Short mmCIF file of C-alpha atoms in Angstrom, two decimals:
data_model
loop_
_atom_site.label_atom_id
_atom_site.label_comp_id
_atom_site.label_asym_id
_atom_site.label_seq_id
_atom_site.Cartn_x
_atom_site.Cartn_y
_atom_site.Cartn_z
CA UNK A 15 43.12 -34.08 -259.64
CA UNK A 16 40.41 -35.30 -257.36
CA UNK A 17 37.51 -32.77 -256.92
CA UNK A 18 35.85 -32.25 -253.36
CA UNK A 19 33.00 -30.05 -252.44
CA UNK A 20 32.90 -28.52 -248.92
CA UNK A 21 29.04 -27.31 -248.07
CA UNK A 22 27.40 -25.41 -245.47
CA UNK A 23 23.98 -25.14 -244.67
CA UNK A 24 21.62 -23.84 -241.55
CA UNK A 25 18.75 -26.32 -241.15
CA UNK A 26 16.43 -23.53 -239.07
CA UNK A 27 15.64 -25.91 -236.78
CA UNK A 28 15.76 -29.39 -238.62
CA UNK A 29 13.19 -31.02 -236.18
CA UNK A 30 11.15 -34.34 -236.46
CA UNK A 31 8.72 -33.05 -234.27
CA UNK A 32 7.87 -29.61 -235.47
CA UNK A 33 5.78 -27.27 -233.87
CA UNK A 34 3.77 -24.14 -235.90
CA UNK A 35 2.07 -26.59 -238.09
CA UNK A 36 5.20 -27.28 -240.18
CA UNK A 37 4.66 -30.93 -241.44
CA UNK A 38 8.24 -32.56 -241.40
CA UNK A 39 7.43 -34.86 -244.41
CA UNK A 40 7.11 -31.44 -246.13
CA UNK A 41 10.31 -30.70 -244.97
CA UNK A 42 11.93 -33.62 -246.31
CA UNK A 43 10.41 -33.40 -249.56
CA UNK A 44 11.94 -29.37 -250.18
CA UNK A 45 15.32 -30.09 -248.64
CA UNK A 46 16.24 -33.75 -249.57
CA UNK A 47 16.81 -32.29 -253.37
CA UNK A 48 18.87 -29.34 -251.70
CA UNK A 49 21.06 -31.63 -250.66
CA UNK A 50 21.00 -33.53 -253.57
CA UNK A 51 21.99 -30.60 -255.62
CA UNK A 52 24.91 -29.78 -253.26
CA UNK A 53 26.70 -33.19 -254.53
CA UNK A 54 28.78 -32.57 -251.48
CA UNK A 55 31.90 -34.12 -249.85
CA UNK A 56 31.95 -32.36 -246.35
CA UNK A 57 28.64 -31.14 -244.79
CA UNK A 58 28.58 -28.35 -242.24
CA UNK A 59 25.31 -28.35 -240.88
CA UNK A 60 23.86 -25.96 -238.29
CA UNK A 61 20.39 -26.25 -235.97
CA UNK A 62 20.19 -29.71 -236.14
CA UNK A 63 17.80 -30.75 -233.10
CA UNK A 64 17.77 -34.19 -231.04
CA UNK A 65 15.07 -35.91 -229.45
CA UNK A 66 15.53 -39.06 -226.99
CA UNK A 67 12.93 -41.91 -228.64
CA UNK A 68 11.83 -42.80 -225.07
CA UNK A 69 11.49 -40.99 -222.02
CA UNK A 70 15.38 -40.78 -220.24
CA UNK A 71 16.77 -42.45 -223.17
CA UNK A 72 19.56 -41.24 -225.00
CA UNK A 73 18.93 -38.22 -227.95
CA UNK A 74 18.67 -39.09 -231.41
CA UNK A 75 19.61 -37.59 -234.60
CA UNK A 76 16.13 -39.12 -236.40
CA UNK A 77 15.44 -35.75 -238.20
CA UNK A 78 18.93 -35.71 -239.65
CA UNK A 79 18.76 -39.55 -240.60
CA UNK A 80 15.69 -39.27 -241.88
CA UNK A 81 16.89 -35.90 -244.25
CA UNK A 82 20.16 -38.11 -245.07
CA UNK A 83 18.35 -41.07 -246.37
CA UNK A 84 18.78 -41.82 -249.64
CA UNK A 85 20.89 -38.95 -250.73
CA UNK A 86 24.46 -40.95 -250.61
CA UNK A 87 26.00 -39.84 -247.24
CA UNK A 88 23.43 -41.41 -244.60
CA UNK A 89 26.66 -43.69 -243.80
CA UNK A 90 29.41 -41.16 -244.00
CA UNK A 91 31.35 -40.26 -240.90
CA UNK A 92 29.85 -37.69 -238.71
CA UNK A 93 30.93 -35.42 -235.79
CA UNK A 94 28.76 -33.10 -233.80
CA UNK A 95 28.37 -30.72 -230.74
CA UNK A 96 27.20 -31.34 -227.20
CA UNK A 97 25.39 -29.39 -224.52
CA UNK A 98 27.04 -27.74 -221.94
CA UNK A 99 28.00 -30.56 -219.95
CA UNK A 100 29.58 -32.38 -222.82
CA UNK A 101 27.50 -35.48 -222.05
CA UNK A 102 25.24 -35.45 -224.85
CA UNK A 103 23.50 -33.52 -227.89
CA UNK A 104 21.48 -30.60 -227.06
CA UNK A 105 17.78 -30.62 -227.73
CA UNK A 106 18.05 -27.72 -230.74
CA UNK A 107 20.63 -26.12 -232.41
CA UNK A 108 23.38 -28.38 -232.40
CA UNK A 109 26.30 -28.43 -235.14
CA UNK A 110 27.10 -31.22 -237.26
CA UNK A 111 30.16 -32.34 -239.81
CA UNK A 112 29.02 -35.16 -242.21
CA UNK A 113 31.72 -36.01 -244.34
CA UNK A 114 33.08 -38.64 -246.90
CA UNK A 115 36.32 -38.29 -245.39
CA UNK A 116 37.09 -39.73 -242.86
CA UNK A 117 37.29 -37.77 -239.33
CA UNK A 118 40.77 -38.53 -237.25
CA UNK A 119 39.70 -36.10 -235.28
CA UNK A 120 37.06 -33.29 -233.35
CA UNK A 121 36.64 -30.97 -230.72
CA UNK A 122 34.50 -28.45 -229.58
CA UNK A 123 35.60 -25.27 -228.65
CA UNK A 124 33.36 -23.22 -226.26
CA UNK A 125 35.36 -21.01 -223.38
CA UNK A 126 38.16 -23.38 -223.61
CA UNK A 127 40.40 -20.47 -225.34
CA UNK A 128 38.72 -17.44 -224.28
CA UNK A 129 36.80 -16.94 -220.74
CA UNK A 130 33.45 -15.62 -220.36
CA UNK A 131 33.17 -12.36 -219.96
CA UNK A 132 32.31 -10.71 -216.75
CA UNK A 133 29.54 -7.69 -217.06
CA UNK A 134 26.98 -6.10 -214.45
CA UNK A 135 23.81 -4.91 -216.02
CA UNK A 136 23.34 -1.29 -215.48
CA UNK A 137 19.61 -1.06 -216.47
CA UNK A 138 18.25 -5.13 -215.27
CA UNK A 139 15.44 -4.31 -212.65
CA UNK A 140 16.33 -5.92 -210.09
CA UNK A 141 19.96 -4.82 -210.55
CA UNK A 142 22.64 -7.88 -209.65
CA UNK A 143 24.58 -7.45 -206.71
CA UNK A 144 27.92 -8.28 -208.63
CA UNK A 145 28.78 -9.45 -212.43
CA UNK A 146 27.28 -11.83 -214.19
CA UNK A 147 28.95 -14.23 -217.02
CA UNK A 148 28.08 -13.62 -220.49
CA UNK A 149 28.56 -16.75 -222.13
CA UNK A 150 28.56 -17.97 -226.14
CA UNK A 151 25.08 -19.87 -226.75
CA UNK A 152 26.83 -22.23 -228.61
CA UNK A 153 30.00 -23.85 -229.14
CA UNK A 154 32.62 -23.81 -232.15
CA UNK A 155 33.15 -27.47 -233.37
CA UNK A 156 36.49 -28.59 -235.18
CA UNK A 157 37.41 -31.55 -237.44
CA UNK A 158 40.05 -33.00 -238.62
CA UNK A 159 39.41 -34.74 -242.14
CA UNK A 160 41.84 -37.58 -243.85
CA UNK A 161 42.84 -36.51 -247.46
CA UNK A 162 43.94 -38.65 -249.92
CA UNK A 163 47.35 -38.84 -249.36
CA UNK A 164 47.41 -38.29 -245.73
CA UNK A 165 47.39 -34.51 -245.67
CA UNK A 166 44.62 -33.16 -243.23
CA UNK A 167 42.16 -30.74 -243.93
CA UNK A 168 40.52 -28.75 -241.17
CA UNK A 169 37.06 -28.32 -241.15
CA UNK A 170 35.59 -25.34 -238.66
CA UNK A 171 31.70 -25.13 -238.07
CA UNK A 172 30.48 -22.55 -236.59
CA UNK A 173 26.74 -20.79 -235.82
CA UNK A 174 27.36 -17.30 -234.09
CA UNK A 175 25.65 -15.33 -232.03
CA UNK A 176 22.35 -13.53 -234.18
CA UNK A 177 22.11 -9.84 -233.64
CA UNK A 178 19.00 -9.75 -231.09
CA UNK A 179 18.86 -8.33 -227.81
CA UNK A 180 19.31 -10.50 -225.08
CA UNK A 181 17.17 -10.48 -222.42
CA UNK A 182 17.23 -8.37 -219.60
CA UNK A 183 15.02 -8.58 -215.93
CA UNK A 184 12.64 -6.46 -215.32
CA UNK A 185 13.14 -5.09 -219.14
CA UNK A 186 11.40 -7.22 -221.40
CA UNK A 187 7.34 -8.44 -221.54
CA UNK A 188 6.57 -11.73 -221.92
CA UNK A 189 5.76 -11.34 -225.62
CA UNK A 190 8.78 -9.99 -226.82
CA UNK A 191 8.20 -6.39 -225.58
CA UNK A 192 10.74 -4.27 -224.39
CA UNK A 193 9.87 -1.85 -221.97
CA UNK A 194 12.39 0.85 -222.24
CA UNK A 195 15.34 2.04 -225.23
CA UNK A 196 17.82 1.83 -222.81
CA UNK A 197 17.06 -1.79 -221.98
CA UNK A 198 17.20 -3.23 -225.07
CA UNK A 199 20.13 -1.32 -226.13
CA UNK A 200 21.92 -3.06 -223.28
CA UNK A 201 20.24 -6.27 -224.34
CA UNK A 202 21.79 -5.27 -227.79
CA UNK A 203 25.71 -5.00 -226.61
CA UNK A 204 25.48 -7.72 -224.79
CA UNK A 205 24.35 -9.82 -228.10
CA UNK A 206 27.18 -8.00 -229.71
CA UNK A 207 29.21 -9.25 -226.85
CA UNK A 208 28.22 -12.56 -227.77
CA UNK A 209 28.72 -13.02 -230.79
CA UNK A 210 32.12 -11.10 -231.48
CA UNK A 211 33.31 -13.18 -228.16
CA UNK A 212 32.57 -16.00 -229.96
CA UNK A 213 34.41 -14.81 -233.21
CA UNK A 214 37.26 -13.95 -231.36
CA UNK A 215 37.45 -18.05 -229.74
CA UNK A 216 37.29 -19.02 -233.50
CA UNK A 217 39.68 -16.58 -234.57
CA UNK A 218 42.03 -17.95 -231.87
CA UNK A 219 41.29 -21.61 -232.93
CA UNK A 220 42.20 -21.03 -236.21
CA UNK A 221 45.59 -19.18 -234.59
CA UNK A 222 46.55 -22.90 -233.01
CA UNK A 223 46.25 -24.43 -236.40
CA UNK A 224 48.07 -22.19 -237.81
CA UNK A 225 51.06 -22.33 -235.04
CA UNK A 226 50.69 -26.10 -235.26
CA UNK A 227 51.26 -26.26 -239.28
CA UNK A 228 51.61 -22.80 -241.06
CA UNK A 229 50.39 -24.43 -244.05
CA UNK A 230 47.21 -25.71 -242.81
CA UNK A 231 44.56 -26.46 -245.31
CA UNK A 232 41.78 -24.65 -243.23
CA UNK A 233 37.56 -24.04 -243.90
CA UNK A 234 35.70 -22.46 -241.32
CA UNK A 235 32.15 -22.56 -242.57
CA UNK A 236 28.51 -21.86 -241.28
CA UNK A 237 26.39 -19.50 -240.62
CA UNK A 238 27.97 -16.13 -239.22
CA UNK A 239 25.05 -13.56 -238.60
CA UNK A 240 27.43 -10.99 -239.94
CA UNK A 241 28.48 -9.31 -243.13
CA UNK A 242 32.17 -9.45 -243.97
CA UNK A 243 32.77 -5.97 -243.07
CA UNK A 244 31.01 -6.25 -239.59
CA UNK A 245 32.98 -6.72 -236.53
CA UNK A 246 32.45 -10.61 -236.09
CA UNK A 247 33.45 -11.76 -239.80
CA UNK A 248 36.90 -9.12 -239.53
CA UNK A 249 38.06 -10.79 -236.44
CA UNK A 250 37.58 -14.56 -237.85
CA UNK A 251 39.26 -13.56 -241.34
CA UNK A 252 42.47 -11.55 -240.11
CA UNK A 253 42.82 -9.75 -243.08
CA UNK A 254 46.11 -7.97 -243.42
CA UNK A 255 44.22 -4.87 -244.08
CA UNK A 256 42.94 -4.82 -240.44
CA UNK A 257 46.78 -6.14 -239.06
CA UNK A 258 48.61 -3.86 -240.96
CA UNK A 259 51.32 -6.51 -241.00
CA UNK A 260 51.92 -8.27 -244.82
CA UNK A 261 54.04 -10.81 -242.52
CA UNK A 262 50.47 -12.31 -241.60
CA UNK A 263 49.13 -12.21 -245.10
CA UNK A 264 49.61 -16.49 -244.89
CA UNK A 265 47.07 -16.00 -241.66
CA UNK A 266 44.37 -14.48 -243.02
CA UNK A 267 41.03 -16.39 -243.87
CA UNK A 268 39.76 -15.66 -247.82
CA UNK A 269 35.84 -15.45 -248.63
CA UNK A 270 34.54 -17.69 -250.65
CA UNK A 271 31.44 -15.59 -252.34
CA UNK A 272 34.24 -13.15 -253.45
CA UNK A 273 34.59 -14.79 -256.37
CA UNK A 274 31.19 -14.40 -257.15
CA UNK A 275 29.25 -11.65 -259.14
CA UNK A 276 27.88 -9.22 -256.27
CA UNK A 277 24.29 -9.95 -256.93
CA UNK A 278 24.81 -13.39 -256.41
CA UNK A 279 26.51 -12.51 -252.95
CA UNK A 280 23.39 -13.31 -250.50
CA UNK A 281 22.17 -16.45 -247.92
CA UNK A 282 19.62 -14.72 -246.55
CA UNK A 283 16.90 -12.08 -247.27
CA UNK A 284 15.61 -9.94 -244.40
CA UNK A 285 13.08 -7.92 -245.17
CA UNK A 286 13.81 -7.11 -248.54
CA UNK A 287 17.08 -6.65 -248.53
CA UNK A 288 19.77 -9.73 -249.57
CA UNK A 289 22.05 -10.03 -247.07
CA UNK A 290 25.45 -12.26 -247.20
CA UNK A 291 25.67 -14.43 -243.57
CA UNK A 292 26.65 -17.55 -244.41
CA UNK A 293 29.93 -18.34 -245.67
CA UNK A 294 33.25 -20.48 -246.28
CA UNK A 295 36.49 -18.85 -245.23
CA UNK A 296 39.27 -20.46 -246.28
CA UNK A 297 43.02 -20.53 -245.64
CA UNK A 298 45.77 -19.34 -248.59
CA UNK A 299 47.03 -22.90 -249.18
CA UNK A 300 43.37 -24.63 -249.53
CA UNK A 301 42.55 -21.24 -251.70
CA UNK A 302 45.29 -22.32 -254.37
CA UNK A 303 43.09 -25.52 -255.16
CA UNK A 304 39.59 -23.80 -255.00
CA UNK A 305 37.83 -24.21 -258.49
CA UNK A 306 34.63 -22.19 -257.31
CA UNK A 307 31.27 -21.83 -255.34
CA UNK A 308 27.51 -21.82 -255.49
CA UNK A 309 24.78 -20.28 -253.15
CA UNK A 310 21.94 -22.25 -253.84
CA UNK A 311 19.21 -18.63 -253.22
CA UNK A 312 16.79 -19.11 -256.19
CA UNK A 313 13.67 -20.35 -254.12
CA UNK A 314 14.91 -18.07 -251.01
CA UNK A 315 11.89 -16.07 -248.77
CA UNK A 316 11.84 -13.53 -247.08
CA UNK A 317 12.75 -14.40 -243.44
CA UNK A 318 10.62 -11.45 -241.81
CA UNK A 319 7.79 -11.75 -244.10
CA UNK A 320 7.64 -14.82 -245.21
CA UNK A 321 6.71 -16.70 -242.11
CA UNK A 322 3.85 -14.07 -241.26
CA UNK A 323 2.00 -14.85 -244.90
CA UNK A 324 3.11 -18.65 -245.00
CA UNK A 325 1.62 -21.24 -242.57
CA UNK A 326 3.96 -24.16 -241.69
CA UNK A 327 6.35 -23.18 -244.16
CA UNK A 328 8.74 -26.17 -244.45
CA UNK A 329 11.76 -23.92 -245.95
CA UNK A 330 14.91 -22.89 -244.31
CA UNK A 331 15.37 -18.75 -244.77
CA UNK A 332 19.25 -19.68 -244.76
CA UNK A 333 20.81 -20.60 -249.06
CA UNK A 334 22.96 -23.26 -248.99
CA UNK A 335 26.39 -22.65 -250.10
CA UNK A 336 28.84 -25.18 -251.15
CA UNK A 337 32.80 -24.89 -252.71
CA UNK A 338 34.37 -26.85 -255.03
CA UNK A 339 38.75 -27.56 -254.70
CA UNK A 340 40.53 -29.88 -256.94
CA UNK A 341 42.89 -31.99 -254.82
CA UNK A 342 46.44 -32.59 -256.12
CA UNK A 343 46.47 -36.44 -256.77
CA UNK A 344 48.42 -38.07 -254.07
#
């Protein structure tokens, strides 16, 4: 049996040039033994930022190299998202697969399988003359890793859509004020929109895998903004209690932190209360090789009240969680 540990972790901004007086040698020095400690294979990063090292030059992963140095996988193969455009990185927020394996192949996935949706504000002052698109802020990115053996294990990354109002004209101050219920309750469905639009491309992702190779060893990892009985973690995981149908049983995606005790079962603390958003969903077949996991929360703060009684905190509010298989030797 050959062990391999699949990871994933939400940087909050990893940025070499951060701004609140965060000092990013700070940074280094509490995450470098995070990763350390994750002894990981596969890496599925989130809010990874670029910055070009001159002026029109192209952007650079230096925070990311910088983080990676010295911990083992500084060399390993990597794949990550791109703006918009597809041309290059984005400036923040970007996704990113490091891996020992190596990567035949990767994608992103944003719109290609499902279209933006098409919505007219009812309460934006001035009101729009028609609908407007409601896009995903981010894309979904896919890889395909190179197990021993030749078998392929897909790797999904994804960083949905938080649960905060989006902003409306005419509805919202400058300072984060909104003017009226009804407009950020709009601004709130259309986040919702969002983020269970973008669920629903991953869901569908994971559907072409699975028509492709029924068998599929599948991990779709990062950091969801939802709880697994919310809306956007049912429609990823498919569970046959939602179908109805035990004939897609095979299709459904298993939680990792299942397996843990419950009051282990939390990434993130908001305001006081531990909260479960990041996760590893996993496929039946890659499921009958898992050994177990670890969410790395000891040293977690409080993501509302911690920054407000911290200055420059150089912490990420998001636990690392990482999941251990035990390959079949080839």
């Amino acid at each position: 049996m050959t062990p391999l540990r699949i990871a994933t972790f939400n940087l909050e901004n990893l940025d070499d040039h951060p701004g609140g007086g965060m000092d990013f040698e700070d940074r280094l020095a509490v995450m470098r033994p995070q990763f350390l400690r994750l002894r990981a294979d596969v890496l599925c990063l989130q809010e990874v930022n670029t910055h070009p090292a001159a002026k029109g030059g192209p952007r650079l992963y230096a925070a990311l190299d910088r983080l990676l140095a010295g911990t083992g996988c500084e060399h390993w193969h990597r794949a990550a998202s791109l703006n918009r455009g597809g041309r290059h990185p984005a400036d923040k927020h970007n996704l990113v697969i490091v891996s020992r394996l190596p990567i035949r192949a990767h994608r992103q996935v944003w719109h290609d399988l499902v279209p933006p949706c098409a919505y007219r504000p009812v309460r934006a002052e001035p009101p729009p003359a028609e609908a407007q698109k409601v896009e995903w802020d981010r894309p979904i990115l896919h890889a395909e890793l190179e197990l021993p053996g030749g078998r392929i294990l897909h790797v999904v990354n994804v960083h949905l859509r938080a649960p905060r109002a989006v902003w409306l004209p005419g509805q919202k101050e400058r300072f984060g004020r909104w003017l009226s219920v009804g407009g950020w309750a709009e601004g709130f469905f259309l986040a919702e929109v969002k983020q269970a639009g973008q669920a629903l491309e991953t869901r569908l992702l994971v559907e072409e895998i699975f028509d492709a190779d029924p068998d599929a060893l599948v991990a779709v990892c990062g950091d969801f903004n939802s709880m697994e009985r919310e809306g956007a973690l049912r429609i990823v995981k498919g569970d046959e209690e939602d179908t109805g149908n035990g004939h897609l049983a095979m299709r459904m995606l298993v939680p990792l932190e299942r397996s843990l005790p419950e009051n282990r079962r939390y990434s993130v603390i908001h305001h006081g209360r531990p909260v479960m958003l990041d996760h590893i969903l996993v496929s039946r077949p890659l499921l009958g090789w898992y050994l177990g996991a670890e969410i790395h929360n000891e040293t977690l703060g409080d993501e509302l009240v911690s920054p407000a009684t911290i200055h420059g905190t150089p912490e990420s509010y998001h636990a690392p969680m990482v999941a251990e298989f035990a390959l079949p030797a080839p």
